[in-house]
mmCIF file of C-alpha atoms in Angstrom:
data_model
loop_
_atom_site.group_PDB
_atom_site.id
_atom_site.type_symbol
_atom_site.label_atom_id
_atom_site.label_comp_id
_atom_site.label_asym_id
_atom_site.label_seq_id
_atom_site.Cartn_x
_atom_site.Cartn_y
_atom_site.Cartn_z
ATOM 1 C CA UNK K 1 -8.126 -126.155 204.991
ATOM 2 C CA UNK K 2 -10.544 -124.543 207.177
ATOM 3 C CA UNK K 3 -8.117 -123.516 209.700
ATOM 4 C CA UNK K 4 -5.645 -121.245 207.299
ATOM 5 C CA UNK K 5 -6.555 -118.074 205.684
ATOM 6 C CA UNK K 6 -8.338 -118.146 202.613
ATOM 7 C CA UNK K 7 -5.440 -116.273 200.742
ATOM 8 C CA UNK K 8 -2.063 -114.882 201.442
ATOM 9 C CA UNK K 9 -4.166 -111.586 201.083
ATOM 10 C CA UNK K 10 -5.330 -112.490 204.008
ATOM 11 C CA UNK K 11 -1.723 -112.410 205.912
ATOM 12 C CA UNK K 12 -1.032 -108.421 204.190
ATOM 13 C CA UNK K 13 -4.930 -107.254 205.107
ATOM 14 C CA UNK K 14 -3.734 -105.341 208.003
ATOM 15 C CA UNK K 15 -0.448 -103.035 207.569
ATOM 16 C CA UNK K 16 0.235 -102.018 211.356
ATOM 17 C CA UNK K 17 -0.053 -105.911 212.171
ATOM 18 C CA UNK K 18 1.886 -107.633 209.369
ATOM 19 C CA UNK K 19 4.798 -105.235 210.892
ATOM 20 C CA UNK K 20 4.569 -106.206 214.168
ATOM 21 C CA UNK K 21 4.958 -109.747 212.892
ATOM 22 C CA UNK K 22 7.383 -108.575 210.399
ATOM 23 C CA UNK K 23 9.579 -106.629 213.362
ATOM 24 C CA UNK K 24 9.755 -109.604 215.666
ATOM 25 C CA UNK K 25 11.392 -111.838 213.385
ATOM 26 C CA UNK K 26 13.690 -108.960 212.074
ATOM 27 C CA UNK K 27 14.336 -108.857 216.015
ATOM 28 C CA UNK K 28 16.169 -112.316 215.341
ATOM 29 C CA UNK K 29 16.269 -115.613 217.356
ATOM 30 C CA UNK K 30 17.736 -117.457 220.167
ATOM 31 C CA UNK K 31 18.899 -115.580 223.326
ATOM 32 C CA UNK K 32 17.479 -117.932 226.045
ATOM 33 C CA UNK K 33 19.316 -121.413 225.463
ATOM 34 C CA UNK K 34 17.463 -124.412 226.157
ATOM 35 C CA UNK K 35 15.493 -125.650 229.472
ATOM 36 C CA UNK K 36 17.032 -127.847 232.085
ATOM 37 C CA UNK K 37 14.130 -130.518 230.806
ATOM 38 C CA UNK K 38 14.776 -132.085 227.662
ATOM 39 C CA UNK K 39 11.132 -132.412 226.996
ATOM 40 C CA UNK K 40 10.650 -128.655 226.870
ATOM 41 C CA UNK K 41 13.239 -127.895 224.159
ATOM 42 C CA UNK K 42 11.416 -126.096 221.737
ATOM 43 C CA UNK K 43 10.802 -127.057 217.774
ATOM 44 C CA UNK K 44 8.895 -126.428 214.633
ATOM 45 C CA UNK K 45 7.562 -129.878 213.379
ATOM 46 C CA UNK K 46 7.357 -130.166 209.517
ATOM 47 C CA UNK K 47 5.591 -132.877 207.326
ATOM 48 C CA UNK K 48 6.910 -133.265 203.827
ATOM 49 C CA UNK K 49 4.097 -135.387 201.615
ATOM 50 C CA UNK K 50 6.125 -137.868 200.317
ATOM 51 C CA UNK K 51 3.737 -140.365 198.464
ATOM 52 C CA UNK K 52 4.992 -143.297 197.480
ATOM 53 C CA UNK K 53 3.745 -144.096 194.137
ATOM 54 C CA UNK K 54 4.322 -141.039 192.607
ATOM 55 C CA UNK K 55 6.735 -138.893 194.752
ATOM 56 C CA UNK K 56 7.426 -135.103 194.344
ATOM 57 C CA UNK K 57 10.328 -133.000 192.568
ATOM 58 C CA UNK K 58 13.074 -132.311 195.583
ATOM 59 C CA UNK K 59 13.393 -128.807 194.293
ATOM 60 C CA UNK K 60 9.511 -128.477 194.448
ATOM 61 C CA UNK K 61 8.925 -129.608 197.766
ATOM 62 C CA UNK K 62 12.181 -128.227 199.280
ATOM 63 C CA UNK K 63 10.522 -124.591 197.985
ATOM 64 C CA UNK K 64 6.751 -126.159 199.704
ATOM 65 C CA UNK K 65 8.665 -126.357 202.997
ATOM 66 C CA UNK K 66 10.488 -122.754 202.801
ATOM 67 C CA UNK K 67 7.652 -120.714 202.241
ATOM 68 C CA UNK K 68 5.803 -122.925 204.810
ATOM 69 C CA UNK K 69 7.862 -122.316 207.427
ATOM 70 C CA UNK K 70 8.168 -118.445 207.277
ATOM 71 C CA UNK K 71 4.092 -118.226 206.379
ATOM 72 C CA UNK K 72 3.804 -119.825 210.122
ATOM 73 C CA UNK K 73 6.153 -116.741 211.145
ATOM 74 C CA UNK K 74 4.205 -113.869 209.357
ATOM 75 C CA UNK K 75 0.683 -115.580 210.224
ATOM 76 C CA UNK K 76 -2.159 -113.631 211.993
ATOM 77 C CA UNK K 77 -2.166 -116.279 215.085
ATOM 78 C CA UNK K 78 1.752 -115.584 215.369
ATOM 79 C CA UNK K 79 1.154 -112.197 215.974
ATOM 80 C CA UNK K 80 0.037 -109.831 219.161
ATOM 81 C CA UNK K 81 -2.807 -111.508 220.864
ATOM 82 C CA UNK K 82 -3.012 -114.444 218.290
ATOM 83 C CA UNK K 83 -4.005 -118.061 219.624
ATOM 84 C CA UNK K 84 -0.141 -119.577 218.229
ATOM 85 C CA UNK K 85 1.521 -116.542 219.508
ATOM 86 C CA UNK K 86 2.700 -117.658 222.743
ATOM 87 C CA UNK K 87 3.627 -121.243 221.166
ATOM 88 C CA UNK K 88 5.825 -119.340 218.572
ATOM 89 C CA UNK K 89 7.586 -116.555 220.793
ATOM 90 C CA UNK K 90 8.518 -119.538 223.048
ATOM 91 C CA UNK K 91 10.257 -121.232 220.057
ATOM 92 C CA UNK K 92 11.523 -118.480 218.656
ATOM 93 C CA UNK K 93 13.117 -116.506 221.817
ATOM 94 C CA UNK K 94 15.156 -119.692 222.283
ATOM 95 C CA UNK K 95 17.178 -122.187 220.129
ATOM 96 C CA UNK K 96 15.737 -122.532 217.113
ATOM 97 C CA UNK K 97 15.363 -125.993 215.788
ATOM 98 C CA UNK K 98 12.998 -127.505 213.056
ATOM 99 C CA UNK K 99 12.523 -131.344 212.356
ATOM 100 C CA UNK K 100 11.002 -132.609 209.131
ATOM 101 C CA UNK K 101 8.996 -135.594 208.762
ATOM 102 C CA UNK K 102 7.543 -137.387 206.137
ATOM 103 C CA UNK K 103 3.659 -138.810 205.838
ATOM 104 C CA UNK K 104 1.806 -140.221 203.185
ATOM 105 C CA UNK K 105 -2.091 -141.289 202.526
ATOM 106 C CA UNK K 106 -3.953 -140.961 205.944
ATOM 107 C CA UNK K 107 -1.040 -139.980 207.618
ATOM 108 C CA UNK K 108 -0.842 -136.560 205.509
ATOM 109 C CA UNK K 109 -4.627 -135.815 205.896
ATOM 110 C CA UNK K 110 -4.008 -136.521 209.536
ATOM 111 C CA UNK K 111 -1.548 -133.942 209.328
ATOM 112 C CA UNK K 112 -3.374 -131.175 208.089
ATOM 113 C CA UNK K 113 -5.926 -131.162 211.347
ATOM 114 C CA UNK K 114 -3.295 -129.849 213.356
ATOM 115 C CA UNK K 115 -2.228 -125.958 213.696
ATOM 116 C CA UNK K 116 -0.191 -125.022 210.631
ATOM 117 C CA UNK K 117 -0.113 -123.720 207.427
ATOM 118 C CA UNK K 118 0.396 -126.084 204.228
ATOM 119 C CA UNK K 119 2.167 -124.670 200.821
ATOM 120 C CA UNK K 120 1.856 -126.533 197.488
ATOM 121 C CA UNK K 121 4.381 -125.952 194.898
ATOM 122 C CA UNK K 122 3.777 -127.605 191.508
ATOM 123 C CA UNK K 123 2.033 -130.719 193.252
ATOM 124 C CA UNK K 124 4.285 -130.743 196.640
ATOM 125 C CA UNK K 125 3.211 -130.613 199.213
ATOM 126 C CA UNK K 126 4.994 -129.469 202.733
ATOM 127 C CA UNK K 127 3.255 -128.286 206.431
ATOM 128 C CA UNK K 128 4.919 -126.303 208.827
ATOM 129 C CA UNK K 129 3.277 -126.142 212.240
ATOM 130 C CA UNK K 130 3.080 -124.330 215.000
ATOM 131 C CA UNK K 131 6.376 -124.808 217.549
ATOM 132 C CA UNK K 132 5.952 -126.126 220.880
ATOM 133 C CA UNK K 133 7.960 -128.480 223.026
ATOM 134 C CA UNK K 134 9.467 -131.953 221.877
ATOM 135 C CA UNK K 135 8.017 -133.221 224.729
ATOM 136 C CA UNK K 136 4.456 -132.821 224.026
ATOM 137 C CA UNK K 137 3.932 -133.475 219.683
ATOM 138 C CA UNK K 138 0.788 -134.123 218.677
ATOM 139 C CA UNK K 139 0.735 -137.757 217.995
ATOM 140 C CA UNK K 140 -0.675 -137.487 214.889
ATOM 141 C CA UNK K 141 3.062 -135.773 214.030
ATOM 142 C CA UNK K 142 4.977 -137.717 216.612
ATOM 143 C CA UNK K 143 4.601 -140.933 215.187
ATOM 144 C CA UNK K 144 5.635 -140.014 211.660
ATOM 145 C CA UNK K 145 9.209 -141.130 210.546
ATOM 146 C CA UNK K 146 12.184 -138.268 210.514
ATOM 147 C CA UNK K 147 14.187 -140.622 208.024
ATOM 148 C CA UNK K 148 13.969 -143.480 205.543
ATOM 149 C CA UNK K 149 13.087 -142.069 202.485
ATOM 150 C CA UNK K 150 15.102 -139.707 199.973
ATOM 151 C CA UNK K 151 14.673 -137.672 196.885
ATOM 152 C CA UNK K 152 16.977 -137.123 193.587
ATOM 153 C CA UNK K 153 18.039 -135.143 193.158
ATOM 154 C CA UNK K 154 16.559 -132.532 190.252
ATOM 155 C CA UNK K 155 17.017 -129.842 187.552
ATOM 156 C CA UNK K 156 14.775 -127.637 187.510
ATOM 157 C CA UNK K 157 15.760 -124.935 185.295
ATOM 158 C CA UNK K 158 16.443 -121.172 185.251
ATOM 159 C CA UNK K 159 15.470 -119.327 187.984
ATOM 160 C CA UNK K 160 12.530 -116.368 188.133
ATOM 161 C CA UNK K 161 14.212 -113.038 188.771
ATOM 162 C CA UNK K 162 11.291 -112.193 190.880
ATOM 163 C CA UNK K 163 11.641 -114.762 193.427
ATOM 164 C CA UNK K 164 14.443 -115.230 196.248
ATOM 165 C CA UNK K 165 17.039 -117.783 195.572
ATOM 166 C CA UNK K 166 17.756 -120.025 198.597
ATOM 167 C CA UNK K 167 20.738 -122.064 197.289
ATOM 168 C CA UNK K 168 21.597 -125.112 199.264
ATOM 169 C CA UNK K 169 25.333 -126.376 199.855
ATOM 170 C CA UNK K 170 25.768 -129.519 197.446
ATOM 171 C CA UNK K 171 28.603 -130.817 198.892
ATOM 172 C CA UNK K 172 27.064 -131.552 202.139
ATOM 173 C CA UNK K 173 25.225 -133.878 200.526
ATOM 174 C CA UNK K 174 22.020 -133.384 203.537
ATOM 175 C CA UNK K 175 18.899 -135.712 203.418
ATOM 176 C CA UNK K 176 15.436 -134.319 201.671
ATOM 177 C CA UNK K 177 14.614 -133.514 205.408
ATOM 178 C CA UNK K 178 17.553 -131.969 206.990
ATOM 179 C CA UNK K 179 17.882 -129.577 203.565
ATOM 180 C CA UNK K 180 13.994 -128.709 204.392
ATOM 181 C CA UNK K 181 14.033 -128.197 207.785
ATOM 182 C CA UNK K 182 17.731 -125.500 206.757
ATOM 183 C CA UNK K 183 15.316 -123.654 203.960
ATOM 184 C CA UNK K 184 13.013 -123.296 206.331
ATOM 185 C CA UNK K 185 15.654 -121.649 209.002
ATOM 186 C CA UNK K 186 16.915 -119.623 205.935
ATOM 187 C CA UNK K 187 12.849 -118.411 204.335
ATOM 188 C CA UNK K 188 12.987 -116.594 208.173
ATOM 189 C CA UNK K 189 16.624 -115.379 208.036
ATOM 190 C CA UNK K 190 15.741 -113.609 204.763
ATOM 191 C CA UNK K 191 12.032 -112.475 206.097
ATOM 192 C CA UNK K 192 13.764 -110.738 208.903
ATOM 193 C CA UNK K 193 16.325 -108.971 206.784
ATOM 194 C CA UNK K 194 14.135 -107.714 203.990
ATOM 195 C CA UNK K 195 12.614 -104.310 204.287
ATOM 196 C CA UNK K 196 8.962 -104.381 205.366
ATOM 197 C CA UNK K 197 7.557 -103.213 201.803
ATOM 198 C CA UNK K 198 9.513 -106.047 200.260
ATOM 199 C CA UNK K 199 8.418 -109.234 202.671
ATOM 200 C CA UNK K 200 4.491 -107.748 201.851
ATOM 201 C CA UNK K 201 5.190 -108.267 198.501
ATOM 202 C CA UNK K 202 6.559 -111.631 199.173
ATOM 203 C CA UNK K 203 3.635 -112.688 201.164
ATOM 204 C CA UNK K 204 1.388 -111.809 198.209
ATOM 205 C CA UNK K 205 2.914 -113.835 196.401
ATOM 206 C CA UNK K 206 2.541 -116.745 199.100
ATOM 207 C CA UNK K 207 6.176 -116.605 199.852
ATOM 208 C CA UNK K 208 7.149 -118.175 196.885
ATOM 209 C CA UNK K 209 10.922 -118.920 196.244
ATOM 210 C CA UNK K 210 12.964 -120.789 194.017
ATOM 211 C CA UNK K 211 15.640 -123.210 195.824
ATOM 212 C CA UNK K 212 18.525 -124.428 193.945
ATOM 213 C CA UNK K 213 21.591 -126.795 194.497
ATOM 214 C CA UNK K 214 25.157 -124.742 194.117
ATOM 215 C CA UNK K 215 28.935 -126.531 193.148
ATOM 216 C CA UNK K 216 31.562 -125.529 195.073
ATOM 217 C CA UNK K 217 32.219 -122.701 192.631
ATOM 218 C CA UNK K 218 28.804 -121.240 193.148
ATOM 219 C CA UNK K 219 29.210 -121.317 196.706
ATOM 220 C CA UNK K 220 32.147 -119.370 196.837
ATOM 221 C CA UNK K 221 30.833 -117.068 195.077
ATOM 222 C CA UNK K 222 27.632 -117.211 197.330
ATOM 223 C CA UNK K 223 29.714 -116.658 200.464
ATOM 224 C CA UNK K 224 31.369 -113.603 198.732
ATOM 225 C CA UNK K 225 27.781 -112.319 199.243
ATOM 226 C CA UNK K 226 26.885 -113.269 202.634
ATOM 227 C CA UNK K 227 30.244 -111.298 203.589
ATOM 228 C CA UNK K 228 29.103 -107.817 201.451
ATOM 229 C CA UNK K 229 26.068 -108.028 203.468
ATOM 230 C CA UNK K 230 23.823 -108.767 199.809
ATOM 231 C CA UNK K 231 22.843 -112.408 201.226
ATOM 232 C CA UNK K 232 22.198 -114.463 204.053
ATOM 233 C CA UNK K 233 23.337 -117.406 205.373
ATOM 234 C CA UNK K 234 22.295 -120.508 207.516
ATOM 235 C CA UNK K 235 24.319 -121.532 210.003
ATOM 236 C CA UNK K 236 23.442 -125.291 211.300
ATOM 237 C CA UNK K 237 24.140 -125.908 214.843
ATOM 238 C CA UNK K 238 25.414 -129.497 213.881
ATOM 239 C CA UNK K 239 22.991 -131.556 215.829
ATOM 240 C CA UNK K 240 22.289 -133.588 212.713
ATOM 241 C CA UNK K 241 23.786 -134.788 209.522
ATOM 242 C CA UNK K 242 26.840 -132.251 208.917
ATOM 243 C CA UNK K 243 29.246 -130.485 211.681
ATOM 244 C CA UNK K 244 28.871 -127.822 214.046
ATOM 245 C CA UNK K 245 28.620 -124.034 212.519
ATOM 246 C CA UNK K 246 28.346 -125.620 208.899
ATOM 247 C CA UNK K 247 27.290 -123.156 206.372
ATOM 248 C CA UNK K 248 24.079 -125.014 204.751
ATOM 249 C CA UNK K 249 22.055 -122.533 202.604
ATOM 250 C CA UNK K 250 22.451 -118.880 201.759
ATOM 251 C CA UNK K 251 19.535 -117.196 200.782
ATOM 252 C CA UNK K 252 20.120 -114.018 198.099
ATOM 253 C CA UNK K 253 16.733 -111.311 198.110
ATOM 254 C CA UNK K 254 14.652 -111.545 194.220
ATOM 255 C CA UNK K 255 16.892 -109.816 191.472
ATOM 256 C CA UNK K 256 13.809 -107.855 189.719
#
């Protein structure tokens, strides 16, 4: 679309920048609570393309909507003097919330006219756009349902050692959108703990990452990471879907 770079080259092109971007997100979030006014609570809207004759892989478009959500972070306009930046440092600087949607046909087109980047991973499809208050969404995003429609769940093989794992918590059994909008949260979290030289790579490579469903086994073992410090973790704030300070996905940094 005419409004995103042509290339994730495009996001590297200039060093001293991409660090800028790179060092506010490692700065981390939150910090200023919400606003006395409801309406000005601050979110990142995403739209998952969810058609309905022939409807992604989960997997797929869970891995769409991570890399979407952190290429919004590490864009040009987020950065120093960019048009989103104020949008985005509001957002981020306070509680960090993301709601996902879903839009087919006209709806999805619709979608893609306003500010945000769109990922495609094997034919799905996610958008991430640029935060501002829940008050004021762009009706073209407002108006699209939060709910309704599911996903199977999938299999989707081994995973490539060069990509980041972000391995969501089976047992909380979350909806297609609240397990997008917590790889999103956890695409940032791992962003902002990777060393510069290793998040330019990732942008290269469009922020690609594999997501993955873990047993209760897996997870423990997965939390034995997040506590040596070789992983991260999401925490969810427990407005939706699961309780307060549940551990949701845990993001571990590409093996090779």
């Amino acid at each position: 679309m005419s409004d995103e770079p042509d290339s994730t080259e495009q996001i590297t092109d200039d060093p001293a920048a991409f660090a800028q971007r790179h060092a506010e997100l490692a700065r981390g979030y939150g910090g200023a609570g919400d606003p006395d006014d409801p309406a000005m609570v601050q979110a990142m809207q995403m739209v998952l393309h969810i058609p309905k004759a022939e409807p992604p892989v989960r997997s797929s478009l869970l891995e769409a909507a991570a890399a979407a959500a952190v290429a919004v972070c590490m864009d040009p306009r987020s950065g120093p003097g960019g048009e989103w930046e104020p949008r985005y440092l509001a957002w981020k600087r306070s509680r960090i919330r993301k709601v996902a949607r879903r839009a087919r046909g006209a709806q999805w087109l619709a979608a893609g006219e306003v500010d945000g980047v769109t990922v495609e991973v094997d034919g799905a499809q996610a958008r991430a756009f640029v935060p501002g208050p829940v008050g004021d969404i762009d009706t073209r995003i407002r108006k699209l349902q939060i709910g309704g429609t599911d996903l199977e769940h999938d299999e989707p093989g081994p995973v490539d050692p060069t990509l980041p794992v972000l391995w969501v918590n089976a047992a909380l059994e979350m909806s297609v959108g609240k397990a997008a909008a917590q790889v999103g949260h956890a695409s940032m979290l791992l962003a902002g703990a990777l060393p510069l030289d290793a998040v330019a790579e990732w942008a290269r490579h469009g922020f690609g990452c594999a997501v993955r469903d873990a047993d209760p086994t897996q997870w423990a073992e997965l939390v034995a990471q997040v506590t040596a410090g070789r992983a991260v973790a999401v925490r969810d704030a427990g407005f939706t879907e699961v309780a307060p300070g549940s551990m949701t996905v845990i993001a571990v940094p590409a093996q090779a």
